[in-house]
Short mmCIF file of C-alpha atoms and ligand atoms in Angstrom, two decimals:
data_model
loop_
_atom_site.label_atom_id
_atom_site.label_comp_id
_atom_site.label_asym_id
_atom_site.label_seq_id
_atom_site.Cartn_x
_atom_site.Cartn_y
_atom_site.Cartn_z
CA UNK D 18 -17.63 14.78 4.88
CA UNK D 19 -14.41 16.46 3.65
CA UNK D 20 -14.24 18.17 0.57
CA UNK D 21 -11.13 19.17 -1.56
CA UNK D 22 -10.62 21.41 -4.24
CA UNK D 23 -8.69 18.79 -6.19
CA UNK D 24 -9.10 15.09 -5.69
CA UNK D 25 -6.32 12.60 -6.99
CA UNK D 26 -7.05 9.27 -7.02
CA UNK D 27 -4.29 6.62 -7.51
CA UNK D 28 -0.98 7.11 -5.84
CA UNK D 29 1.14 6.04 -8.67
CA UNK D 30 3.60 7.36 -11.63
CA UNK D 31 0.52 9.80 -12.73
CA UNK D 32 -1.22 10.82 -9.27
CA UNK D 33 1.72 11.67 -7.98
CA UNK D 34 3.08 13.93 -10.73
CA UNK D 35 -0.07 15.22 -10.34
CA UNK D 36 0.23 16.89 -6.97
CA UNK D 37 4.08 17.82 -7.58
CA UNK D 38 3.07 19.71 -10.55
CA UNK D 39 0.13 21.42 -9.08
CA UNK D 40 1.91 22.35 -5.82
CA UNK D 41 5.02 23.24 -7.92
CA UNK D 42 2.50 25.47 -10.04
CA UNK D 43 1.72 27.04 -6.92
CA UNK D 44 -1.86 25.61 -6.92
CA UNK D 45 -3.33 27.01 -3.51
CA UNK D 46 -6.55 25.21 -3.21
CA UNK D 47 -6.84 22.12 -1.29
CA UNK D 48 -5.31 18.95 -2.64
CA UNK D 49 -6.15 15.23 -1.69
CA UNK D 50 -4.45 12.20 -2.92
CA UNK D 51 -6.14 8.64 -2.52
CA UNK D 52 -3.90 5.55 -3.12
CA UNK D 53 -4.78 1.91 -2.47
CA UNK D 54 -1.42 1.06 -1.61
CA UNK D 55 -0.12 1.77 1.68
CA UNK D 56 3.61 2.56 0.95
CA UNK D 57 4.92 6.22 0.07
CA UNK D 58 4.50 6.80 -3.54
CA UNK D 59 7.29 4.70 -5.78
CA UNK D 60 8.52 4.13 -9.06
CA UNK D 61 7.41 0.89 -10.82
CA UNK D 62 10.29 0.51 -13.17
CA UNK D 63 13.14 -0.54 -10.69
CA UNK D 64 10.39 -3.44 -9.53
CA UNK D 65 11.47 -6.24 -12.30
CA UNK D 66 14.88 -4.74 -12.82
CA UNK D 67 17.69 -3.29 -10.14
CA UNK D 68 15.10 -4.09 -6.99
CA UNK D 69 15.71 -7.35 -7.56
CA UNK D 70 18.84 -7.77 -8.45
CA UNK D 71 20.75 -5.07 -6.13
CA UNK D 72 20.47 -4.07 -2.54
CA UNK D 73 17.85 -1.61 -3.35
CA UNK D 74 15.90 -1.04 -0.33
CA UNK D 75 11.91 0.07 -1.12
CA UNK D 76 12.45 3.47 0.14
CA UNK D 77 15.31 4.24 -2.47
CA UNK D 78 12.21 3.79 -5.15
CA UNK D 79 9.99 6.72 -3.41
CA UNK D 80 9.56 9.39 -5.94
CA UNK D 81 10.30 12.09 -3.15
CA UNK D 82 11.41 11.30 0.61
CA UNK D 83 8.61 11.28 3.26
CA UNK D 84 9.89 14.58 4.97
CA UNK D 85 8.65 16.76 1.09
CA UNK D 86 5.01 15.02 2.18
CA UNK D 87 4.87 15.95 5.22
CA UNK D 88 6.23 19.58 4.24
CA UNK D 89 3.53 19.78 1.82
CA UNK D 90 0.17 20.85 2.21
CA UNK D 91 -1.31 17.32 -0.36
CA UNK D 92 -3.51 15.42 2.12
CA UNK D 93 -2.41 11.62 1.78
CA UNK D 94 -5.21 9.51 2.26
CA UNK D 95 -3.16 5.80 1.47
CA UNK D 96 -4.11 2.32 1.96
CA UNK D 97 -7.54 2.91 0.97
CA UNK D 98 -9.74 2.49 -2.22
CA UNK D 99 -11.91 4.54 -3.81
CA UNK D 100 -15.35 2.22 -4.24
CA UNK D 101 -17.25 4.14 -6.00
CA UNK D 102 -17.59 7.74 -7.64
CA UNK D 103 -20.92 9.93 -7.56
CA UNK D 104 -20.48 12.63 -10.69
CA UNK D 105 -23.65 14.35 -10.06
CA UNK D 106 -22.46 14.78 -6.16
CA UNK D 107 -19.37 15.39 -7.22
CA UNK D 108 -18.33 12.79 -4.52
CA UNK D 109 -16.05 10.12 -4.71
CA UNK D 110 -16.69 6.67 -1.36
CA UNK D 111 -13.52 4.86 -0.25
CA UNK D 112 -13.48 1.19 0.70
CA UNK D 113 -13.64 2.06 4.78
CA UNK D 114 -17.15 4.03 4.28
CA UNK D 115 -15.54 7.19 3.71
CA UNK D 116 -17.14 9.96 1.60
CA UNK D 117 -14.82 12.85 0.26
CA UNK D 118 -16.50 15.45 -1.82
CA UNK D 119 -14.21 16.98 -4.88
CA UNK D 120 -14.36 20.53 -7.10
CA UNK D 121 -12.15 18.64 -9.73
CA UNK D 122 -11.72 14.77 -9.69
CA UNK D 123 -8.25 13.41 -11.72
CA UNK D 124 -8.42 9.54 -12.21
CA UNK D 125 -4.91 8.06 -12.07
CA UNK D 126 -5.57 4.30 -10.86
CA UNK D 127 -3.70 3.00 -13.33
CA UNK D 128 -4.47 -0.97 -13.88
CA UNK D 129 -4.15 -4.36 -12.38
CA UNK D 130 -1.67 -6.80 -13.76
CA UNK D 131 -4.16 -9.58 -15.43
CA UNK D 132 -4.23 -13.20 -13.78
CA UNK D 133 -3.87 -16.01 -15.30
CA UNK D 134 -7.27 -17.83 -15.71
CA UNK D 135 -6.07 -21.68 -15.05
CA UNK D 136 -6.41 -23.65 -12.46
CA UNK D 137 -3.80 -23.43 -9.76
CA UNK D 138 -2.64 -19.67 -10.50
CA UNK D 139 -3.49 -18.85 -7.03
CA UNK D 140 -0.49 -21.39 -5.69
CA UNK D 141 2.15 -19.28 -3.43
CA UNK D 142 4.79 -18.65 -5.68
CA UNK D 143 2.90 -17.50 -8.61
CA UNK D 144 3.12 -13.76 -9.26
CA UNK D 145 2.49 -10.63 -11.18
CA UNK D 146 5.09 -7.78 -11.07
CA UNK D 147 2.52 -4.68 -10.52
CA UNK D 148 3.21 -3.39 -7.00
CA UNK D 149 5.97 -2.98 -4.91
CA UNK D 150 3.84 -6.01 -2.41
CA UNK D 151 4.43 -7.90 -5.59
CA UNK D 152 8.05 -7.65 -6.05
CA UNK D 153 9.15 -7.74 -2.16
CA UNK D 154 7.19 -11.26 -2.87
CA UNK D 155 9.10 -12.26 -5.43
CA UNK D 156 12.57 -11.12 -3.71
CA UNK D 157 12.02 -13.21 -0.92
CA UNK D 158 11.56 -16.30 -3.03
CA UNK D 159 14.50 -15.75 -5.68
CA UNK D 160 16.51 -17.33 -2.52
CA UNK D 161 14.83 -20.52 -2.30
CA UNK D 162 14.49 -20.57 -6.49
CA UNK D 163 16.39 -22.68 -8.39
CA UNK D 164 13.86 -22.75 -11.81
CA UNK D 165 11.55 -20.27 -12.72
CA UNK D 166 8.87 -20.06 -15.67
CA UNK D 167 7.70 -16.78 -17.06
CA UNK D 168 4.56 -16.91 -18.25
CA UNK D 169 4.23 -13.72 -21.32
CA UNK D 170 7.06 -12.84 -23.47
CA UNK D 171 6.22 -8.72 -22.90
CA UNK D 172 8.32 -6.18 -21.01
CA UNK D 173 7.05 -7.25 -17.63
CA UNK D 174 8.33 -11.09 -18.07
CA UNK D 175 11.28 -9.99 -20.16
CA UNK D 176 12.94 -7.78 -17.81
CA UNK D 177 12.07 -9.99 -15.13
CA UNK D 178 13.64 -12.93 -16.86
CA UNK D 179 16.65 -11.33 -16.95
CA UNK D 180 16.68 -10.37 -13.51
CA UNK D 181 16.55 -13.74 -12.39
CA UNK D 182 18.85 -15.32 -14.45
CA UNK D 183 21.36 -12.34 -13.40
CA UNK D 184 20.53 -13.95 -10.19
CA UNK D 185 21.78 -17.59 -11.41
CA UNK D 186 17.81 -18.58 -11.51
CA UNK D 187 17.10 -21.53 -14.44
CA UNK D 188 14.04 -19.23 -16.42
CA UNK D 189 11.94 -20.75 -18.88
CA UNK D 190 9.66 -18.30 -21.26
CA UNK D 191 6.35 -19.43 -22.13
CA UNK D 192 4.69 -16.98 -24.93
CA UNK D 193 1.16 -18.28 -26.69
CA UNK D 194 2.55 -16.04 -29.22
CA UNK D 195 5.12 -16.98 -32.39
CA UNK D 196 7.32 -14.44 -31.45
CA UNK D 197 8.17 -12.11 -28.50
CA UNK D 198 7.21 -8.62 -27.89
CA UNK D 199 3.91 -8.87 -30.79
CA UNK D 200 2.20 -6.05 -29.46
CA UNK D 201 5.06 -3.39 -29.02
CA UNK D 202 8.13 -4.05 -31.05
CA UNK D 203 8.93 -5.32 -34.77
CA UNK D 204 10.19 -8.65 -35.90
CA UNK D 205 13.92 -6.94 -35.92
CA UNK D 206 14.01 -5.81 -32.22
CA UNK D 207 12.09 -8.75 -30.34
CA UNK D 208 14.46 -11.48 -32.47
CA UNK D 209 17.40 -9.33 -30.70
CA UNK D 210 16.15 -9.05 -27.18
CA UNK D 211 15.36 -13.46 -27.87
CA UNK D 212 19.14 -14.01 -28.84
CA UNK D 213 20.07 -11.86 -25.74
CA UNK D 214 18.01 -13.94 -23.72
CA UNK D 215 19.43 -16.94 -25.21
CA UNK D 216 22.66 -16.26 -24.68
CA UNK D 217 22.28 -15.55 -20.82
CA UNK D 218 20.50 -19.44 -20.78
CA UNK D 219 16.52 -18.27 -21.00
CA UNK D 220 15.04 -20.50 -22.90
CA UNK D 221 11.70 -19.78 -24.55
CA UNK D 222 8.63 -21.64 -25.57
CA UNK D 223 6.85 -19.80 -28.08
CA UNK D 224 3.21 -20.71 -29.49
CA UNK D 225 2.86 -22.67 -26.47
CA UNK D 226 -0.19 -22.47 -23.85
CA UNK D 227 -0.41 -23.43 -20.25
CA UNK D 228 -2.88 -25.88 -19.39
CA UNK D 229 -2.02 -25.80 -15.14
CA UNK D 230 -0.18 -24.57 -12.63
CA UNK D 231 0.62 -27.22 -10.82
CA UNK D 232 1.42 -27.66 -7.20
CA UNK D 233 2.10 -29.42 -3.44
CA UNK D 234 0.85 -28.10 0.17
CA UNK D 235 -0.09 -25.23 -1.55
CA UNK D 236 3.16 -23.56 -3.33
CA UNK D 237 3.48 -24.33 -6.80
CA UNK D 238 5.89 -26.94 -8.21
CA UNK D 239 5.63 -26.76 -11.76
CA UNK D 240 4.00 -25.54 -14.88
CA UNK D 241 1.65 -27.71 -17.00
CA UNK D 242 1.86 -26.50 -20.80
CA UNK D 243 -0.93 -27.72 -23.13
CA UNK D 244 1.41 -30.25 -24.68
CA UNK D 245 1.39 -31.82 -21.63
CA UNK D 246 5.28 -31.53 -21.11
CA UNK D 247 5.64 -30.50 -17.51
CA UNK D 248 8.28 -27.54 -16.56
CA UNK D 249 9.38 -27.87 -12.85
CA UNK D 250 9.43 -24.03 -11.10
CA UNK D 251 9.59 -22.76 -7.31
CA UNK D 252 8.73 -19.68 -8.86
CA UNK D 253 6.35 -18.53 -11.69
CA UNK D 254 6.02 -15.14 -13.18
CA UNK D 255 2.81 -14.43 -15.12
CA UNK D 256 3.53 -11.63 -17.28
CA UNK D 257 0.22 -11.41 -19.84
CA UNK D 258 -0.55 -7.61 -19.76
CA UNK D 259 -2.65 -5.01 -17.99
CA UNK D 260 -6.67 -4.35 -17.29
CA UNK D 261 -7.14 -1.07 -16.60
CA UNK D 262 -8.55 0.45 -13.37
CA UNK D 263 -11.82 2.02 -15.02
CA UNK D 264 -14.66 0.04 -13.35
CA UNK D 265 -15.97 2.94 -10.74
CA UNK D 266 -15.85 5.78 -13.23
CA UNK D 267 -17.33 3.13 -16.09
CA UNK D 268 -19.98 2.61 -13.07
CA UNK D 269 -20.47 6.18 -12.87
CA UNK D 270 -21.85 6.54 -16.13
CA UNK D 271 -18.17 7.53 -18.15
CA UNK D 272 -17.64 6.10 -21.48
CA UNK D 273 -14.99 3.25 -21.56
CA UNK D 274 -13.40 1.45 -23.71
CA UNK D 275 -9.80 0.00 -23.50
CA UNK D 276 -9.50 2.42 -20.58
CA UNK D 277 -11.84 5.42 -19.92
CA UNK D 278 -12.22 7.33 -22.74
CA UNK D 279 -10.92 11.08 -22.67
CA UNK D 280 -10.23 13.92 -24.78
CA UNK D 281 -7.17 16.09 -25.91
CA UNK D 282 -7.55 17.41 -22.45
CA UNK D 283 -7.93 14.33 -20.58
CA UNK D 284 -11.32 15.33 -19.77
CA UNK D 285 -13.61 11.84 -19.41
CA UNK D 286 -17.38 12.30 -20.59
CA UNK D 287 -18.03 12.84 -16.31
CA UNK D 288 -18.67 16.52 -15.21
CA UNK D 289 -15.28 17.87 -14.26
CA UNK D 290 -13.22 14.40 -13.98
CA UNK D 291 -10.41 13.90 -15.56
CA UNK D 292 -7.96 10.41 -16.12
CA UNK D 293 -4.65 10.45 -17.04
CA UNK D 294 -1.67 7.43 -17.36
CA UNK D 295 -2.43 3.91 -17.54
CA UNK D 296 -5.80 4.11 -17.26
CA UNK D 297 -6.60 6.76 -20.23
CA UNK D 298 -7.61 5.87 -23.39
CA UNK D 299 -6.97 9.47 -25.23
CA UNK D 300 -6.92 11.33 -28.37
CA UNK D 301 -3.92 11.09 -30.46
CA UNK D 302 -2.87 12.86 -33.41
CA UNK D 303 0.13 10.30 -33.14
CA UNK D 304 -1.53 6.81 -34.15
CA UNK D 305 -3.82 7.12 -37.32
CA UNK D 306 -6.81 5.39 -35.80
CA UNK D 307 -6.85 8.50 -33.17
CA UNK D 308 -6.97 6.69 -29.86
CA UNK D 309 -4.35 5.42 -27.62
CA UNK D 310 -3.81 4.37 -24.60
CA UNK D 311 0.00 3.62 -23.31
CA UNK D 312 1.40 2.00 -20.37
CA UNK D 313 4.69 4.27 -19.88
CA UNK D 314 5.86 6.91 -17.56
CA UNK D 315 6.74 9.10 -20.35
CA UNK D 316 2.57 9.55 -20.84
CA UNK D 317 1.83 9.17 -17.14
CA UNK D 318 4.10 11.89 -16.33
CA UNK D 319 3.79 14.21 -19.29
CA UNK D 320 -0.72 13.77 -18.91
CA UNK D 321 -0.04 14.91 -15.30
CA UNK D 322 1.62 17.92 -15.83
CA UNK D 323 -0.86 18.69 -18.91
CA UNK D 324 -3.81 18.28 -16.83
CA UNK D 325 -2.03 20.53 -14.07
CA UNK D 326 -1.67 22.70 -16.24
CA UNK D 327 -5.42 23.32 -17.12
CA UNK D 328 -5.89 22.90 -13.50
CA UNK D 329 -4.05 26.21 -12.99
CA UNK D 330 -5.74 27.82 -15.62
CA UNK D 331 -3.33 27.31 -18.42
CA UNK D 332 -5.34 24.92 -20.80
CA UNK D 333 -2.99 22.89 -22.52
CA UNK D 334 -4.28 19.88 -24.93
CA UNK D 335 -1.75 16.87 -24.66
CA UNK D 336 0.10 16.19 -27.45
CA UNK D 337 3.89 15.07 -26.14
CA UNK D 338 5.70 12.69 -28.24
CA UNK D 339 5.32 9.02 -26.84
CA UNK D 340 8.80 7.44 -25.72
CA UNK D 341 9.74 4.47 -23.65
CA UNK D 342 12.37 2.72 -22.19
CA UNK D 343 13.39 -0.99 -21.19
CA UNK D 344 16.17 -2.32 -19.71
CA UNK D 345 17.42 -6.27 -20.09
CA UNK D 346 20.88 -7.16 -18.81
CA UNK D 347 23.28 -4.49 -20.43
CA UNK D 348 21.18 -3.69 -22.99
CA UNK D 349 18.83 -0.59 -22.94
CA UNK D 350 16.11 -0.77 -25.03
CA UNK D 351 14.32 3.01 -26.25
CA UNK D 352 11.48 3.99 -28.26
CA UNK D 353 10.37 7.36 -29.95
CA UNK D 354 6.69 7.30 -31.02
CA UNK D 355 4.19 4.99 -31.19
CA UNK D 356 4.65 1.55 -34.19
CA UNK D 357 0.77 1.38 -34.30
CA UNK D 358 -0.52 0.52 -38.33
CA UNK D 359 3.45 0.20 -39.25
CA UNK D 360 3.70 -1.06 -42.47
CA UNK D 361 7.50 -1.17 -43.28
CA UNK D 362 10.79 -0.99 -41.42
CA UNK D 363 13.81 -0.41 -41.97
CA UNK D 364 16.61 -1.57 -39.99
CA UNK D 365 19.64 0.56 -39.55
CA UNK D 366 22.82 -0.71 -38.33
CA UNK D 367 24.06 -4.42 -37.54
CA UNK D 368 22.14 -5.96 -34.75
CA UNK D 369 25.43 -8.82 -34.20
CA UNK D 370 27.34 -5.64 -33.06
CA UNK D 371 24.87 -4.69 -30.09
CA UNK D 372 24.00 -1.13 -31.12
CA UNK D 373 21.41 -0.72 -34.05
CA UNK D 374 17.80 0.91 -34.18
CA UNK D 375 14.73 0.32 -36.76
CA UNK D 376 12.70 3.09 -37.71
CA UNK D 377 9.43 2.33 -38.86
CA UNK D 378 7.27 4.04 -41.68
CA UNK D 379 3.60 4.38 -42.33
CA UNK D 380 3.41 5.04 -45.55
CA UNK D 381 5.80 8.11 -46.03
CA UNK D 382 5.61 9.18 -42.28
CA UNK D 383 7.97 8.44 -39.66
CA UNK D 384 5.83 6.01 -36.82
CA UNK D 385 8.58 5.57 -34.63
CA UNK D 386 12.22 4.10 -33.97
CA UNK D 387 13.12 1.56 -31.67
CA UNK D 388 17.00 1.90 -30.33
CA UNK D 389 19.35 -0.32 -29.08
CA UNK D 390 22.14 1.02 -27.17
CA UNK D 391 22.14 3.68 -29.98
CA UNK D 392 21.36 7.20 -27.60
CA UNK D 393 22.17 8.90 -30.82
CA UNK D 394 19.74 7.37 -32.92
CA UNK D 395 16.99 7.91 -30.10
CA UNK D 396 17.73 11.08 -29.49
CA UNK D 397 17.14 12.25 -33.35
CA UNK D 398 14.36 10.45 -33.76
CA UNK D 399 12.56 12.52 -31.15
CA UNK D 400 12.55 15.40 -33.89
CA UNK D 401 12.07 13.01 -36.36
CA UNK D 402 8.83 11.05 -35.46
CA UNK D 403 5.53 12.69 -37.53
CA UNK D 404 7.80 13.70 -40.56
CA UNK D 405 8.00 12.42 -44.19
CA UNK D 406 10.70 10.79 -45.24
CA UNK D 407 10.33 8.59 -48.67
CA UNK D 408 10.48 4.83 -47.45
CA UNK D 409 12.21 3.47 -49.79
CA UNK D 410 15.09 5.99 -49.13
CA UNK D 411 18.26 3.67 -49.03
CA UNK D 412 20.00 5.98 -46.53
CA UNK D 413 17.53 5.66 -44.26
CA UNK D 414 19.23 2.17 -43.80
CA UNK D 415 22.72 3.87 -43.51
CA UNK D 416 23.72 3.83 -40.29
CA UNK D 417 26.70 6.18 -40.96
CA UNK D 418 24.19 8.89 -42.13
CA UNK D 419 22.29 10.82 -39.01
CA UNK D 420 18.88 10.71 -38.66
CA UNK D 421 18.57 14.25 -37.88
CA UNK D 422 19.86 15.19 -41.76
CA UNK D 423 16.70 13.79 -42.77
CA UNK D 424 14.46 16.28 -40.02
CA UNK D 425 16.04 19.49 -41.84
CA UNK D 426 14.82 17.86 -45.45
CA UNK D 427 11.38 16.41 -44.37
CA UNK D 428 8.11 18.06 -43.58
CA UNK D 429 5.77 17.45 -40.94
CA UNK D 430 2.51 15.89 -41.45
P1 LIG N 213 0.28 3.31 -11.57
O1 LIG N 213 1.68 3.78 -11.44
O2 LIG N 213 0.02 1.85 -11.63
O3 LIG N 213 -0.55 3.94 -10.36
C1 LIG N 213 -1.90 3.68 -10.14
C2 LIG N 213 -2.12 3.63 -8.65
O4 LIG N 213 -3.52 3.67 -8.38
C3 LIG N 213 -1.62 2.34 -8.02
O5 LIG N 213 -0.92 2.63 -6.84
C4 LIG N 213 -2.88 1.58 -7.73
O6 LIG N 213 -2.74 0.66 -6.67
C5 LIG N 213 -3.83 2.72 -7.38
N1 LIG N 213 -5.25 2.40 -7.46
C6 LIG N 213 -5.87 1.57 -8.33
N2 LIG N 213 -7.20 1.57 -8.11
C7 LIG N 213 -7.43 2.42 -7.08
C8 LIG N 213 -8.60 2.84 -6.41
N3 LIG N 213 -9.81 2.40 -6.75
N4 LIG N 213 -8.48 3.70 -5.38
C9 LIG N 213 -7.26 4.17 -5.03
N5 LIG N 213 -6.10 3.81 -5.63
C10 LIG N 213 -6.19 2.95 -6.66
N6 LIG N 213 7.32 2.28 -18.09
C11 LIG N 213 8.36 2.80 -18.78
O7 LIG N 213 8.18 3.80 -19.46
N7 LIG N 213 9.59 2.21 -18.72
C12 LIG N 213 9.83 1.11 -17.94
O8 LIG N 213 10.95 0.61 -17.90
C13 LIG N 213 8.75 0.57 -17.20
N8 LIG N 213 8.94 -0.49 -16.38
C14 LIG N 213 7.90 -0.96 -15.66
C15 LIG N 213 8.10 -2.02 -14.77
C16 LIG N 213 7.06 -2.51 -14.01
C17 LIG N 213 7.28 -3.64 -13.05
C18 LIG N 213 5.76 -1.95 -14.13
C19 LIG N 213 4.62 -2.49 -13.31
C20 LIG N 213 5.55 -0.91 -14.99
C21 LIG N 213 6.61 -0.39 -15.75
N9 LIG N 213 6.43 0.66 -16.63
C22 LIG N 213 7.48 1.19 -17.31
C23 LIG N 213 5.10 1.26 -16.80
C24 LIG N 213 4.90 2.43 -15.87
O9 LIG N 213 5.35 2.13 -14.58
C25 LIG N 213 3.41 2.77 -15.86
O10 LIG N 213 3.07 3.15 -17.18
C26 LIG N 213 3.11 3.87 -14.88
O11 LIG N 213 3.31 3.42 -13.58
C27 LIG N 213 1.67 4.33 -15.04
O12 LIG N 213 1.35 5.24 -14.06
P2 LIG N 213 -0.14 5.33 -13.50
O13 LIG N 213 -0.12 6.36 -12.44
O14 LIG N 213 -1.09 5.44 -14.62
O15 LIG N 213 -0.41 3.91 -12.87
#
């Protein structure tokens, strides 16, 4: 049995910031990393946006190029699972038999896109945008597409809506929602990103459910929404959010909930195992209810180097400032902070002109702004977020007056 200092498991955004920032640290111990997938470690964000659309070839998304891996002293162990995790053996079993011991264990497996549960979502042609697999999939049907249905109006289906239609692909949106975006965005921003949408030909189907997925010689041929009304698709992108990868430390005896749960220093309730990214569900002095858990590289990255950071005997509690980015047609989308318990917003700017942002309160306290093509906005607000500002101040709404005036007059919470 081998045995590591430091075992990483999950090869993703998280995992692998993970191992730069402990070999950066100059961490001399030994260092394994454990991915599922069998391709050198990539960025997800290109997958629904310029991978399909442009040339991009799969090794232009690698984080770093194989020749840093093999210069580096992490032992990759990819293309395998982990199956199961021992805490009191401080041992961790991958799907070919395999048993690696670990000092420290960090759990970065992020989460699997979830499937749809009606009949005929296993047709070819039906896909989630998780893994590169995924999207290599979905590029080699765009070809041979002329209609497509996306099934979830979230980031995921969104960006990959407007990937296809860039691509001259028919694309129908089916939300069971009213409105687009529910869980992440206000009423301002995902009535924007809709009219965007529109205007590039997406049409959208809100408060509607899908009965079927309907199909011939087993590749699907349409969609089947509960109204009965049938929408013909070659292609069908199901876009309905994320279960995260918790089930072997959960089985372990770790405390889950939506994700594993961990503390300010991303420590689960396991002896000396620690889970960071996607799959974390952590402490937050950011949301008032005091847990999050956030699907962005912004926390995947930022956990990693926290947790590093401990790791090389610099305890540091993680505390960064959430942010996030999307990216539809020519429109960037960015968020500062987290819009969780909202309860007003206030829009600043004219959305008809392209470039506006909303900032929205919790009582007195800044929650977070959301940004359209407004860098200037979104780049104050970063100072901003966690700060009083009175709600019902009307320049607040004034475009024409900075945010940062009101960080030198406001107090932090
Ligand atoms: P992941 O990057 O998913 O990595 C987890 C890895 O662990 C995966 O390789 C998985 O296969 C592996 N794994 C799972 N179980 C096991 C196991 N048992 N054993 C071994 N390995 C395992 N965020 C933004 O901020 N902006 C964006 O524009 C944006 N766009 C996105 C577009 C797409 C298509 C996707 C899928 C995500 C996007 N995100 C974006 C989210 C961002 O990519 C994730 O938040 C980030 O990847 C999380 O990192 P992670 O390491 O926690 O999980």
């Amino acid at each position: 049995m081998s045995h590591y200092d430091i075992v990483v498991v999950g090869a993703g955004h998280a995992g692998t910031q993970m191992v730069f920032a402990l070999t950066a640290g100059g961490f001399t111990g030994s260092i394994a990393l454990i991915g599922d997938e069998v391709s050198i470690p990539y960025e997800r964000p290109p997958l629904t946006k310029g991978y399909l659309t442009d040339d991009m070839l799969s090794d232009e998304l690698a984080f770093r190029a194989e020749a840093w891996w093999a210069g580096s002293t992490v032992e990759r162990h990819l293309g395998t699972a982990v199956v199961a995790v021992d805490a009191d053996a401080h041992t961790v079993t991958t799907e070919d038999g395999g048993t690696i011991s670990y000092g420290t264990l960090v759990w970065s497996a992020g989460g699997e896109a979830r499937r749809l549960p009606t009949p005929g979502a296993q047709l070819d042609g039906v896909h989630v945008v998780r893994k590169l697999s995924d999207a290599e999939h979905v590029k080699r049907l765009v070809a041979t597409t002329r209609k497509a249905v996306v099934i979830g109006g979230g980031y995921i289906g969104l960006e990959t809506g407007a990937s296809l239609r860039k691509l001259g692909i028919e694309v129908t949106v089916v939300e069971a929602l009213d409105r687009l975006l529910q869980r992440v965005t206000g009423e301002d921003i995902a009535a924007y990103i809709k009219a965007k949408h529109e205007r590039e030909g997406v049409e959208f189907l809100l408060g509607t459910g899908v009965s079927e997925i309907l199909g011939e010689d087993g590749h699907v041929t349409g969609v089947q929404l509960t109204s009965g009304r049938v929408l013909p698709a070659e292609l069908v992108i199901v876009g309905i959010g994320l279960i995260p990868n918790v089930q072997q430390l959960a089985d372990a005896g770790a405390e889950v909930g939506n994700g594993v749960l961990v503390d300010k220093f991303c420590r689960t309730t396991l002896p000396d195992v620690y889970a960071i990214g996607d799959c974390a569900s952590f402490e937050s002095d950011w949301v008032p209810d005091d847990r999050l858990r956030l699907e962005s590289v912004q926390n995947a990255n930022d956990q990693a180097k926290a947790v590093a950071n401990t790791l090389l005997g610099r305890p540091q509690p993680y505390d960064a400032l959430p942010w996030f980015w999307s990216h539809q047609y020519d429109d960037r989308l960015q968020t500062a902070g987290v819009l969780t318990g909202y309860d007003s917003a206030v829009l600043r700017g004219d959305p008809a002109t392209g470039k506006f942002s909303v900032v929205y309160m919790r009582g007195d306290t800044v929650a977070a702004v959301d940004a359209i093509n407004n860098v200037k906005d979104y780049a104050q607000a970063k100072s901003l977020i966690g700060r009083t500002v009175a709600a019902d101040d009307s320049r607040l709404a004034d475009s024409a007056v900075p945010l940062k005036a009101f960080v030198t007059e406001s107090q932090l919470v």
